[in-house]
PDB file of N, CA and C in Angstrom:
ATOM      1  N   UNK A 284       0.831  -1.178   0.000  1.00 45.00           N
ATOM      2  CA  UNK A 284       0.000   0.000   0.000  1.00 45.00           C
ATOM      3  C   UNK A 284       0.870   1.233   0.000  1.00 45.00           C
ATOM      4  N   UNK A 285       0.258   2.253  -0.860  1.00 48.00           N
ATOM      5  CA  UNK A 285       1.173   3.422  -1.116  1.00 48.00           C
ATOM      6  C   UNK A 285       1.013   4.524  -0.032  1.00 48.00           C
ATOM      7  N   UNK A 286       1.635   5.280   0.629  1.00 55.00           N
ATOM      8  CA  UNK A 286       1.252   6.307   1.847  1.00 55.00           C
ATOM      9  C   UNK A 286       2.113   7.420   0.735  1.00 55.00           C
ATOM     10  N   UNK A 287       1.776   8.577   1.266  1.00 56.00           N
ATOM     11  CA  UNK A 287       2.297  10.079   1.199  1.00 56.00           C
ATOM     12  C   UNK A 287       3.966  10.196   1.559  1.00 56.00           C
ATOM     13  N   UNK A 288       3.879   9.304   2.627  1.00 66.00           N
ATOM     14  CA  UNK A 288       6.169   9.559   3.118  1.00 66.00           C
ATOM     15  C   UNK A 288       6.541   9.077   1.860  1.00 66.00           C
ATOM     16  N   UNK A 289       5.999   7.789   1.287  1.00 68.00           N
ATOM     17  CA  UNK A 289       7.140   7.381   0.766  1.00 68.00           C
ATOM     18  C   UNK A 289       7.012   7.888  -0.965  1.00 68.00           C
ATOM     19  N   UNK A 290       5.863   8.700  -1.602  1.00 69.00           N
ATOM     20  CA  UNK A 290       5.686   9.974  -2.600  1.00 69.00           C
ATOM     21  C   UNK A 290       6.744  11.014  -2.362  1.00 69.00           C
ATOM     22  N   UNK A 291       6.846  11.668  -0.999  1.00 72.00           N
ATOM     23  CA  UNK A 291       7.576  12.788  -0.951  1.00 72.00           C
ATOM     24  C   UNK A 291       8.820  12.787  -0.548  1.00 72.00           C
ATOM     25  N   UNK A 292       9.125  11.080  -0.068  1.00 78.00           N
ATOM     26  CA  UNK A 292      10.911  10.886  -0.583  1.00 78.00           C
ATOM     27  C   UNK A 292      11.326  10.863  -1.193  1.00 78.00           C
ATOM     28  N   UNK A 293      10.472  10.079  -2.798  1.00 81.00           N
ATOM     29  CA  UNK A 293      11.284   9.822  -3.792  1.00 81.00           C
ATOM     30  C   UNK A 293      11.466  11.303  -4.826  1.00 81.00           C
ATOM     31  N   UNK A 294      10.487  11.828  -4.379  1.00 80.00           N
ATOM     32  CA  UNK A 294       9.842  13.284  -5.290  1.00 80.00           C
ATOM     33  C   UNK A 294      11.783  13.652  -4.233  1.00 80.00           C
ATOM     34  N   UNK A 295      12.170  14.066  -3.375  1.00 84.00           N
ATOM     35  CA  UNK A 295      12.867  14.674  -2.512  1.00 84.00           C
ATOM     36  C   UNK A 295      14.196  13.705  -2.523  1.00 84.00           C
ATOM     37  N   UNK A 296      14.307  13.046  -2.989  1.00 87.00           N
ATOM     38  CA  UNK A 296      15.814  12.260  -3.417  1.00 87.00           C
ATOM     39  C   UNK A 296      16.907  12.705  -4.187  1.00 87.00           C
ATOM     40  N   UNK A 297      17.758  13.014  -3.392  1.00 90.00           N
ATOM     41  CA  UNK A 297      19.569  13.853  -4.066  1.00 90.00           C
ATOM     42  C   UNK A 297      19.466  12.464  -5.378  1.00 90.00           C
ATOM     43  N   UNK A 298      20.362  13.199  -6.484  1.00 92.00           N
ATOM     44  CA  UNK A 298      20.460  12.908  -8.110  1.00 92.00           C
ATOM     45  C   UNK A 298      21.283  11.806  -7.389  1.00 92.00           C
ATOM     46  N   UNK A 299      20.961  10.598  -7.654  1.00 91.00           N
ATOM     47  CA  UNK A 299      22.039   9.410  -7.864  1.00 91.00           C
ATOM     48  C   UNK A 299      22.310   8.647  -6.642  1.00 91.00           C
ATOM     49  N   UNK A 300      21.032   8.529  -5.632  1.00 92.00           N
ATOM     50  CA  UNK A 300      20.656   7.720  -4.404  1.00 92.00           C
ATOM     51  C   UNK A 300      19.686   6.906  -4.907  1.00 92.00           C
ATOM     52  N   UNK A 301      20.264   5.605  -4.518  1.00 91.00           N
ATOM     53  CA  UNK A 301      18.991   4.927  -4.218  1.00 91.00           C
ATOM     54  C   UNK A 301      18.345   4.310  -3.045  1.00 91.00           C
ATOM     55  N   UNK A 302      17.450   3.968  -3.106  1.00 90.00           N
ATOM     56  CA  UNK A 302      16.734   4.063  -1.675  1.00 90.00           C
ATOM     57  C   UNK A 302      15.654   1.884  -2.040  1.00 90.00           C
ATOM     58  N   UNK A 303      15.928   1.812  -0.985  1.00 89.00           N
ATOM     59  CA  UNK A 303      14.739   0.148  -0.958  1.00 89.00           C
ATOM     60  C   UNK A 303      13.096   0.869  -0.557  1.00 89.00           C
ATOM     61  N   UNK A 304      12.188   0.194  -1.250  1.00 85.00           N
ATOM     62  CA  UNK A 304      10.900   0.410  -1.428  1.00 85.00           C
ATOM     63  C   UNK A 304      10.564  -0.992  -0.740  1.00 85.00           C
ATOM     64  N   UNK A 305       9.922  -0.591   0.675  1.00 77.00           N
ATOM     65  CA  UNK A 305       8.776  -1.477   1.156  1.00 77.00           C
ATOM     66  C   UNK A 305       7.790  -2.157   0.638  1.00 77.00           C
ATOM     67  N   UNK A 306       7.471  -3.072   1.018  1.00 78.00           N
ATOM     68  CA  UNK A 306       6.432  -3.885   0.863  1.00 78.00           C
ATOM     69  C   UNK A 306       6.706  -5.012  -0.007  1.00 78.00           C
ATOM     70  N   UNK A 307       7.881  -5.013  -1.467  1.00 82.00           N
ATOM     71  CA  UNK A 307       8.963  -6.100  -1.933  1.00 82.00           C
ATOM     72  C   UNK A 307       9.554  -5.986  -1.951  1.00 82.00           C
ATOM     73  N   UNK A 308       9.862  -7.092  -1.400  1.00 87.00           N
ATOM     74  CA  UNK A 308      11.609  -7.415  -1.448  1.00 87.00           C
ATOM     75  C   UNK A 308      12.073  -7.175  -2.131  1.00 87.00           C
ATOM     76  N   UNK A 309      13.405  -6.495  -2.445  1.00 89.00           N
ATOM     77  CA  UNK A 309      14.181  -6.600  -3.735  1.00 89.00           C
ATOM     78  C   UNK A 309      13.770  -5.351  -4.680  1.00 89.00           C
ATOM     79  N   UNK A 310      12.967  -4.213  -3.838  1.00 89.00           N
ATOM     80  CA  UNK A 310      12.228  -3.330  -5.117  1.00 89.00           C
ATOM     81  C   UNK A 310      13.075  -2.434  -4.643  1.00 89.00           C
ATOM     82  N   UNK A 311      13.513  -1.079  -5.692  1.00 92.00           N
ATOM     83  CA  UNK A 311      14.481  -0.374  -4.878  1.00 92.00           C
ATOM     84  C   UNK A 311      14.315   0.827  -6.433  1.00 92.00           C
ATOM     85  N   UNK A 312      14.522   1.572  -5.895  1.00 92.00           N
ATOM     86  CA  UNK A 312      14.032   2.830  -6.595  1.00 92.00           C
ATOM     87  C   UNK A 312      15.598   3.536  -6.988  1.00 92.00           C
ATOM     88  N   UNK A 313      16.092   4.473  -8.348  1.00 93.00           N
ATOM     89  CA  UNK A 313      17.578   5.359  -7.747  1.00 93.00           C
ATOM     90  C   UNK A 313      17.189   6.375  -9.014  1.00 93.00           C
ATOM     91  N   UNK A 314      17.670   7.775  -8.650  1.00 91.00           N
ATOM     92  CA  UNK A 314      17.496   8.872  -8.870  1.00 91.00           C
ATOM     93  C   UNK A 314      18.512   9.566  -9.711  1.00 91.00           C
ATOM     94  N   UNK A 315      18.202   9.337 -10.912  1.00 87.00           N
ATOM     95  CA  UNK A 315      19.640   9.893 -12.035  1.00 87.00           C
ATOM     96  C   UNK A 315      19.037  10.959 -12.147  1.00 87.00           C
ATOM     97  N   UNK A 316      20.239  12.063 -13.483  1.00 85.00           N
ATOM     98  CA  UNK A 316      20.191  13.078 -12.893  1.00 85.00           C
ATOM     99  C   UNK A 316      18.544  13.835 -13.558  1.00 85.00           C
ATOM    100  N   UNK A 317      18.318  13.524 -14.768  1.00 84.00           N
ATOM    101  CA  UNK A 317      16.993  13.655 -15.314  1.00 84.00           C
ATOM    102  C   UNK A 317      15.713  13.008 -15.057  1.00 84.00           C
ATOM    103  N   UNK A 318      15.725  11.944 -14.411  1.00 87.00           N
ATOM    104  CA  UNK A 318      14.916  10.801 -13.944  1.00 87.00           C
ATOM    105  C   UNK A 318      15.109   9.742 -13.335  1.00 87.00           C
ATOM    106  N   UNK A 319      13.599   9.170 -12.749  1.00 90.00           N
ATOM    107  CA  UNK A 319      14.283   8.247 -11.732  1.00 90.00           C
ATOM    108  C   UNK A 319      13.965   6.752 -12.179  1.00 90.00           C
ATOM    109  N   UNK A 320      14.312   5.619 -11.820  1.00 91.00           N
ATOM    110  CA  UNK A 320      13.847   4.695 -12.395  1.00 91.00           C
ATOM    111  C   UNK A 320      13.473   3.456 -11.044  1.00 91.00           C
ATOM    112  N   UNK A 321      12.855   2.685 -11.063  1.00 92.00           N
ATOM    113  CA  UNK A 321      12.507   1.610 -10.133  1.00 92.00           C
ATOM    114  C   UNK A 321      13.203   0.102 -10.746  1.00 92.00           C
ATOM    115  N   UNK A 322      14.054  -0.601  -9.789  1.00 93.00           N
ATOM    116  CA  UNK A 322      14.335  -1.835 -10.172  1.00 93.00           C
ATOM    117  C   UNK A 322      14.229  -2.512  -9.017  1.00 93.00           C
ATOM    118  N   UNK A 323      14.150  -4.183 -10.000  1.00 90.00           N
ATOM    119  CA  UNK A 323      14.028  -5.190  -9.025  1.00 90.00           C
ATOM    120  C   UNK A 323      15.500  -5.933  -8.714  1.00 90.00           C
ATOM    121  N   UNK A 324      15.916  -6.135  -7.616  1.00 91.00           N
ATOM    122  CA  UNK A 324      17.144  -6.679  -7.943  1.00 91.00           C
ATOM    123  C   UNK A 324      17.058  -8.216  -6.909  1.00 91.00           C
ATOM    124  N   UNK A 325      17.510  -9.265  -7.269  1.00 90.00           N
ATOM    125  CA  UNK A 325      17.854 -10.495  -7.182  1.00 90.00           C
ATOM    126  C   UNK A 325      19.092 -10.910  -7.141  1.00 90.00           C
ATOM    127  N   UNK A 326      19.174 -12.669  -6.436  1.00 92.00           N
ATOM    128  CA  UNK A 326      20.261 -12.956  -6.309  1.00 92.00           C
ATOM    129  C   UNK A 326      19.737 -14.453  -7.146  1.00 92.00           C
ATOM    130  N   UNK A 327      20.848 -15.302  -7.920  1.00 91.00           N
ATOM    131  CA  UNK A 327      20.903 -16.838  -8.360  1.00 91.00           C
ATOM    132  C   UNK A 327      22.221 -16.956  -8.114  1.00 91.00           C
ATOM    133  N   UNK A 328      22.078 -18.488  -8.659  1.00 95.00           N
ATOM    134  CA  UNK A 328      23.537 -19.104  -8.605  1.00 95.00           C
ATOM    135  C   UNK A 328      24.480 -18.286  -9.277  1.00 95.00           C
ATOM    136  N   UNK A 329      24.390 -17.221 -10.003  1.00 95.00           N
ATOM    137  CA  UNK A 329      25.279 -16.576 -10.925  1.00 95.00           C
ATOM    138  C   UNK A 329      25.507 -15.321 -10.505  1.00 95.00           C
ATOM    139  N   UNK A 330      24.867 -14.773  -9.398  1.00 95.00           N
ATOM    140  CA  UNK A 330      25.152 -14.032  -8.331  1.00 95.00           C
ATOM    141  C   UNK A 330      24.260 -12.472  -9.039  1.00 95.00           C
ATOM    142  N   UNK A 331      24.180 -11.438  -8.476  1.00 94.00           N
ATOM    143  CA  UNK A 331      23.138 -10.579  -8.047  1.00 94.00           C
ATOM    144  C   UNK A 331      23.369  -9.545  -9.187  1.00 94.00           C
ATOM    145  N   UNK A 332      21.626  -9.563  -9.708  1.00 94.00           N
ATOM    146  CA  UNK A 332      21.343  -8.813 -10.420  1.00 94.00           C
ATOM    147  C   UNK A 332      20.280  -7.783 -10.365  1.00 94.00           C
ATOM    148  N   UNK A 333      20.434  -6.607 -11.776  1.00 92.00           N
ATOM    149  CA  UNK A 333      19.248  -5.483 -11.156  1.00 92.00           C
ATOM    150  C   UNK A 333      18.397  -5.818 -12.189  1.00 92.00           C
ATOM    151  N   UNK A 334      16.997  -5.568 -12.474  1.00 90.00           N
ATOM    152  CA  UNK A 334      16.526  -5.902 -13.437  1.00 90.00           C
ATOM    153  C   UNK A 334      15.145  -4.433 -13.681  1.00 90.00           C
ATOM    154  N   UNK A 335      15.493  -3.466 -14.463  1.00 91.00           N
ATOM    155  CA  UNK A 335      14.655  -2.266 -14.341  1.00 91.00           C
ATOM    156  C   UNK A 335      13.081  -2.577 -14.940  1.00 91.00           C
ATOM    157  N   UNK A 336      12.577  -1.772 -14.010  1.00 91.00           N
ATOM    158  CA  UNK A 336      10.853  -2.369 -14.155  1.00 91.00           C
ATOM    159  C   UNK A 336      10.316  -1.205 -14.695  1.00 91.00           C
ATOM    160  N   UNK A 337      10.772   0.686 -14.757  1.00 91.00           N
ATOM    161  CA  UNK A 337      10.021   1.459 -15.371  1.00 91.00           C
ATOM    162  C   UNK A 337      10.778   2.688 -14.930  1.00 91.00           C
ATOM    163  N   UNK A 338      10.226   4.131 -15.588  1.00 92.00           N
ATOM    164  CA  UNK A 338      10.451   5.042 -14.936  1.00 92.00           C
ATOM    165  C   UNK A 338       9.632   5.991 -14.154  1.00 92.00           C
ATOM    166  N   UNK A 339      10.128   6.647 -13.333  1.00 86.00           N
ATOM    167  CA  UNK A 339       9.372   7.509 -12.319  1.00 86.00           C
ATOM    168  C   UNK A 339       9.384   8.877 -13.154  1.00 86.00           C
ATOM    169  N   UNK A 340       8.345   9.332 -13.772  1.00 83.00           N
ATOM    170  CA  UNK A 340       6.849   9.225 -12.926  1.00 83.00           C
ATOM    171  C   UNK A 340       6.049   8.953 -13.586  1.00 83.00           C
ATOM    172  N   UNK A 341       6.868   7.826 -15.290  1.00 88.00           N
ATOM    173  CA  UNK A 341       5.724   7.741 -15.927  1.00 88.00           C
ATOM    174  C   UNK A 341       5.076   6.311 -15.499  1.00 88.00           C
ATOM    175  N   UNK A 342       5.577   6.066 -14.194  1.00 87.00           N
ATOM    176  CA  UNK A 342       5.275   4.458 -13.975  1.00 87.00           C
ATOM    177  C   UNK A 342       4.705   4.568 -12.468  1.00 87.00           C
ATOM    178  N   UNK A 343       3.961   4.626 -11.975  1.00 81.00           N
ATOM    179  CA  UNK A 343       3.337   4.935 -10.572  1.00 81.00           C
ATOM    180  C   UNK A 343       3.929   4.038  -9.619  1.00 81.00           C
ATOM    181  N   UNK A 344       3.956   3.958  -8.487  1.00 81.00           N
ATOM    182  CA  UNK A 344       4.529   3.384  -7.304  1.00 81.00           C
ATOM    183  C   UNK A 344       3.478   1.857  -7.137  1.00 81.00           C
ATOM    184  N   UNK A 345       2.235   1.945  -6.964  1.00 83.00           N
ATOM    185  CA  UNK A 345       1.311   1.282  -7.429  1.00 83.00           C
ATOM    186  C   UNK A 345       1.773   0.148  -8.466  1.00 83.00           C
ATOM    187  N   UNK A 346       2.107   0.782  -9.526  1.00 87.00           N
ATOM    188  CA  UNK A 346       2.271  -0.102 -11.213  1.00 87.00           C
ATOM    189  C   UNK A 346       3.451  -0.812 -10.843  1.00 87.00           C
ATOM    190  N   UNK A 347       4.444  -0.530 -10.400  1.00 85.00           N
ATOM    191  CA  UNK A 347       6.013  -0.623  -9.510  1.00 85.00           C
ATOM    192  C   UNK A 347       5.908  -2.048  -8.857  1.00 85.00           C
ATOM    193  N   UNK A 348       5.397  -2.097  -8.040  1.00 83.00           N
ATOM    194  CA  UNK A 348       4.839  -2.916  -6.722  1.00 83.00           C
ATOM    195  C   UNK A 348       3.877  -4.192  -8.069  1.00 83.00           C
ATOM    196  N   UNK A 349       3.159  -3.684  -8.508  1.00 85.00           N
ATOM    197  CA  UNK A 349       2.584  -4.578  -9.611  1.00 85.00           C
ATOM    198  C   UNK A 349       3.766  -5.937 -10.110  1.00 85.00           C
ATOM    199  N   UNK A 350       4.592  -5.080 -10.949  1.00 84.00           N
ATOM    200  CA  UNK A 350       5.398  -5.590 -11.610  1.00 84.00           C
ATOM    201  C   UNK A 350       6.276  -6.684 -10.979  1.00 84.00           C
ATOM    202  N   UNK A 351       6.773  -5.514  -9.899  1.00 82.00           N
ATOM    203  CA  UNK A 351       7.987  -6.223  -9.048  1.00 82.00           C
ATOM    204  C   UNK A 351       7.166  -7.874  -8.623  1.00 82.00           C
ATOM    205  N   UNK A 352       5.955  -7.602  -8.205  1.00 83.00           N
ATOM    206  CA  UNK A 352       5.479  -8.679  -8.041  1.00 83.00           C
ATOM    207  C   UNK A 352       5.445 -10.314  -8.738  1.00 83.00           C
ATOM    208  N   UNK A 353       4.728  -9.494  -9.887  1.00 82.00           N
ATOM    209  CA  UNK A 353       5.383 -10.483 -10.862  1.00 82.00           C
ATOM    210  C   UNK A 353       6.482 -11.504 -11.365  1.00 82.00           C
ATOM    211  N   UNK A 354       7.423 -10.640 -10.917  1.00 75.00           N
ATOM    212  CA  UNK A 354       8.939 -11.520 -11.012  1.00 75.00           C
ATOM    213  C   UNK A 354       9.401 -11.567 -10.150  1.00 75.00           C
ATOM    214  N   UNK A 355       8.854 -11.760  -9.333  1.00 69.00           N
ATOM    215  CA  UNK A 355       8.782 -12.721  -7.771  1.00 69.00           C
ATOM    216  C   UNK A 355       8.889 -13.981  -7.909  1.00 69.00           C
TER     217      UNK A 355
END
């Protein structure tokens, strides 16, 4: 579920932090310098990867959480 803190962190995030997004595992948001993007990142036998799910803000936090789900 989406609350207001976690809208006006990412809106409020220095260029080139990234930050972990609650509620999945592995969902994690980072802030380049024109836009931001949401990825899922994982571990296998071949060791740890990021895998990008969309960008902020043409991809809602909501749609985010969707996805990430998915490739769960």
């Amino acid at each position: 579920r989406l609350n207001f803190s976690c809208v006006v962190t990412i809106k409020n995030l220095p260029e080139g932090k990234t930050i972990a997004l609650g509620g999945i595992t592995g969902l994690y948001f980072r802030k380049g310098k024109h836009q931001g993007f949401f990825f899922f990142r994982y571990s296998d036998l071949t060791g740890r990867h990021d895998l990008s799910i969309g960008n902020y803000p043409e991809m809602s936090l909501a749609e985010t959480r969707d996805a990430a789900e998915q490739r769960r």
